[in-house]
PDB file of C-alpha atoms in Angstrom:
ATOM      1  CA  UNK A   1     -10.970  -3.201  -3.807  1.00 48.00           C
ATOM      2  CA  UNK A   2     -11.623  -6.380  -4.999  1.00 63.00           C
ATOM      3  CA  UNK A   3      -9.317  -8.045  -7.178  1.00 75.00           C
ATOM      4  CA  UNK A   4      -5.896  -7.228  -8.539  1.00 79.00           C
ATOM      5  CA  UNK A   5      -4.686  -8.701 -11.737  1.00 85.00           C
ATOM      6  CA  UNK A   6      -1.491  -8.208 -13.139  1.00 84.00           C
ATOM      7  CA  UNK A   7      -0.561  -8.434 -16.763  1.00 88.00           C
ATOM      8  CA  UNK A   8       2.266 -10.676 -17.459  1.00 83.00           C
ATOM      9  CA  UNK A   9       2.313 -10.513 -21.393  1.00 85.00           C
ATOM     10  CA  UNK A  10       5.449  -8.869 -21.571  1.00 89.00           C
ATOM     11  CA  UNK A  11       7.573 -10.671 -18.626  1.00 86.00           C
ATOM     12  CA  UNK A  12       8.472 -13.445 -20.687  1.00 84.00           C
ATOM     13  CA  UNK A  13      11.696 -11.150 -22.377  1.00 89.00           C
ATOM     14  CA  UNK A  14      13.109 -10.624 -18.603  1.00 91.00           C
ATOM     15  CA  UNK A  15      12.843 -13.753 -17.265  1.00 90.00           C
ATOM     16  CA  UNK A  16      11.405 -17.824 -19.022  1.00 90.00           C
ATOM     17  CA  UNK A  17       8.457 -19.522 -17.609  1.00 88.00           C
ATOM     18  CA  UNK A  18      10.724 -21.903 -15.254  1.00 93.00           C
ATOM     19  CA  UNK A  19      11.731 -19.093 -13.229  1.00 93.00           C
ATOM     20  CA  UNK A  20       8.664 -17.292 -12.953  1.00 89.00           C
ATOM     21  CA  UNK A  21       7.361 -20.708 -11.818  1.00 92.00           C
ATOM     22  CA  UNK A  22      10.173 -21.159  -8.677  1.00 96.00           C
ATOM     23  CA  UNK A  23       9.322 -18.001  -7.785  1.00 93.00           C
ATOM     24  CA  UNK A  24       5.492 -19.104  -6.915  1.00 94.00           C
ATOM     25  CA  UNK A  25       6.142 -20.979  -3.537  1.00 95.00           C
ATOM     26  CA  UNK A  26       8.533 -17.993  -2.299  1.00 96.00           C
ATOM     27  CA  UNK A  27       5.406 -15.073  -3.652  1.00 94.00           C
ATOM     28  CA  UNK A  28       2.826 -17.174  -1.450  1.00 94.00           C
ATOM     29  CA  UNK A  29       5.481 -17.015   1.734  1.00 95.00           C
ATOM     30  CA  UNK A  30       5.683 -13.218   1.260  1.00 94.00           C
ATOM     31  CA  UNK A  31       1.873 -12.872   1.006  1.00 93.00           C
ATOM     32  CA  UNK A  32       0.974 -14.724   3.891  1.00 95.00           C
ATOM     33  CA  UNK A  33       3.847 -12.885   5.628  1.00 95.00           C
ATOM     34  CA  UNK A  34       1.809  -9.291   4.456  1.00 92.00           C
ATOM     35  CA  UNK A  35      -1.178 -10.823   5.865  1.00 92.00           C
ATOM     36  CA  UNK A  36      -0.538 -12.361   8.712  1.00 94.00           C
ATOM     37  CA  UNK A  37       1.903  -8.972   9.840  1.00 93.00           C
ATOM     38  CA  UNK A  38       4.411 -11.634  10.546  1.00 94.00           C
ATOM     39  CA  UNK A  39       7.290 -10.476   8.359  1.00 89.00           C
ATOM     40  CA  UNK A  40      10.251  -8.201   8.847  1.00 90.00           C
ATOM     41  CA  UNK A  41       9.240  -4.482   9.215  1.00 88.00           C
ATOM     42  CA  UNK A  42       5.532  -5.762   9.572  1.00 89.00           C
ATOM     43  CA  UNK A  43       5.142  -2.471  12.321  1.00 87.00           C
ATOM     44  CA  UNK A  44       4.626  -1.013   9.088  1.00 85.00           C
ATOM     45  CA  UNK A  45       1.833  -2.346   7.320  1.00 88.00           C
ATOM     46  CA  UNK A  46      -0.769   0.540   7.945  1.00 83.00           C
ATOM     47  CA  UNK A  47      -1.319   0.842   4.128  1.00 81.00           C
ATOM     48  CA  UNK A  48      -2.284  -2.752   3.924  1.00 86.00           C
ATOM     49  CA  UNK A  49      -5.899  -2.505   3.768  1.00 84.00           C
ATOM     50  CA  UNK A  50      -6.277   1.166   2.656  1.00 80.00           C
ATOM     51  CA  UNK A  51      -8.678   2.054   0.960  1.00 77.00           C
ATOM     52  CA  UNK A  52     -10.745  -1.134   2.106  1.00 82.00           C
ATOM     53  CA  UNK A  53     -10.312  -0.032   6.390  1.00 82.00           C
ATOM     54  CA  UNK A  54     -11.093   3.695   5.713  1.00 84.00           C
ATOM     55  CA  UNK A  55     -14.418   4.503   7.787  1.00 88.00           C
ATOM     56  CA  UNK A  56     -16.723   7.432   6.876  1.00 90.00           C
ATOM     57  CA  UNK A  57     -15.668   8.860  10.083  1.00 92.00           C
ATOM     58  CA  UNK A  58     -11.981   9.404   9.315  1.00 88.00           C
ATOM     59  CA  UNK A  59     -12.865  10.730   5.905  1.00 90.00           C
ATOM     60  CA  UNK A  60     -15.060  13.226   7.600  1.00 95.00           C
ATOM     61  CA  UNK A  61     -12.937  14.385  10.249  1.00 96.00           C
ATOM     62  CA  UNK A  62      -9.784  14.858   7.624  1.00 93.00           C
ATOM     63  CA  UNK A  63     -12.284  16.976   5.811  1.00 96.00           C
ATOM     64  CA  UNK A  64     -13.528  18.958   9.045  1.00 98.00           C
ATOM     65  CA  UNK A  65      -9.129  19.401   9.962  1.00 96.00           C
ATOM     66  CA  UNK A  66      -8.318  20.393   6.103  1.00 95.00           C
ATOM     67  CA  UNK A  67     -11.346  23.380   6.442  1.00 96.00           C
ATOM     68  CA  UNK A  68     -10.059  24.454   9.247  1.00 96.00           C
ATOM     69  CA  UNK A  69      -6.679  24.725   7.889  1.00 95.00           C
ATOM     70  CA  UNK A  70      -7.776  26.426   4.968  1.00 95.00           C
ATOM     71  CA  UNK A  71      -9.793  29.075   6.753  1.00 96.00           C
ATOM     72  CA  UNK A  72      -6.567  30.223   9.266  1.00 96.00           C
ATOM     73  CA  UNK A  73      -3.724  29.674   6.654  1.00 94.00           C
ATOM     74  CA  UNK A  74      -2.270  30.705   3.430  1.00 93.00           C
ATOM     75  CA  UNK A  75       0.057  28.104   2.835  1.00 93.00           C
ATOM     76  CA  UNK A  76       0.644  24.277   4.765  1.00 90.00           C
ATOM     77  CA  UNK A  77       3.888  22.960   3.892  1.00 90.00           C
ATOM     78  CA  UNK A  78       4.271  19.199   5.194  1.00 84.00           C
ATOM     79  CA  UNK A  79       7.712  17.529   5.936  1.00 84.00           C
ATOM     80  CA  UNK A  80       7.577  13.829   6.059  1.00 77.00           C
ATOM     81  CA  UNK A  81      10.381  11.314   4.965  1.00 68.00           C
ATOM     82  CA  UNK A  82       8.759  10.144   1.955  1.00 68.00           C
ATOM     83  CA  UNK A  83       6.362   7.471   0.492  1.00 66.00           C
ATOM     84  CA  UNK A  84       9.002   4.604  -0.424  1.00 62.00           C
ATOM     85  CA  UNK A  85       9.133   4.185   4.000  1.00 58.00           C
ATOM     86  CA  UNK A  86       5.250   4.007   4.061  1.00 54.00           C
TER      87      UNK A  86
END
């Protein structure tokens, strides 16, 4: 991943250019707060730097655990709390 860019042609009906603008000091404090894993609830950052920290050898061993699951099991049912916590 490279670059993000983020269309703003439609925010100007929610909020005017002065606010979007006083916002731009308190976005950079969050970032660096992301980044630097200095932030509130920054034990939970894992999914950061995904896909960009994902070696070939995780990949491979999720691949060599998921055919192995499919060769002893009909069905795998996975309980977890949800994606809005990751």
């Amino acid at each position: 991943m490279s670059n993000l860019s983020l269309n703003c042609e439609n925010l100007n009906s929610f909020l005017t250019e002065q606010e979007v603008n006083s916002l731009q000091g308190q976005v950079g404090l969050c970032h660096d707060q992301l980044e630097e894993g200095s932030g509130e609830g920054s034990d939970y950052l894992g999914w950061l730097h995904l896909p960009s920290r994902f070696s070939d050898s995780l990949a491979a061993e999720i691949e060599s655990t998921a055919s192995s699951i499919r060769d002893c099991c009909e069905a795998f049912i996975v309980v977890g709390i949800g994606g809005s916590y990751l």
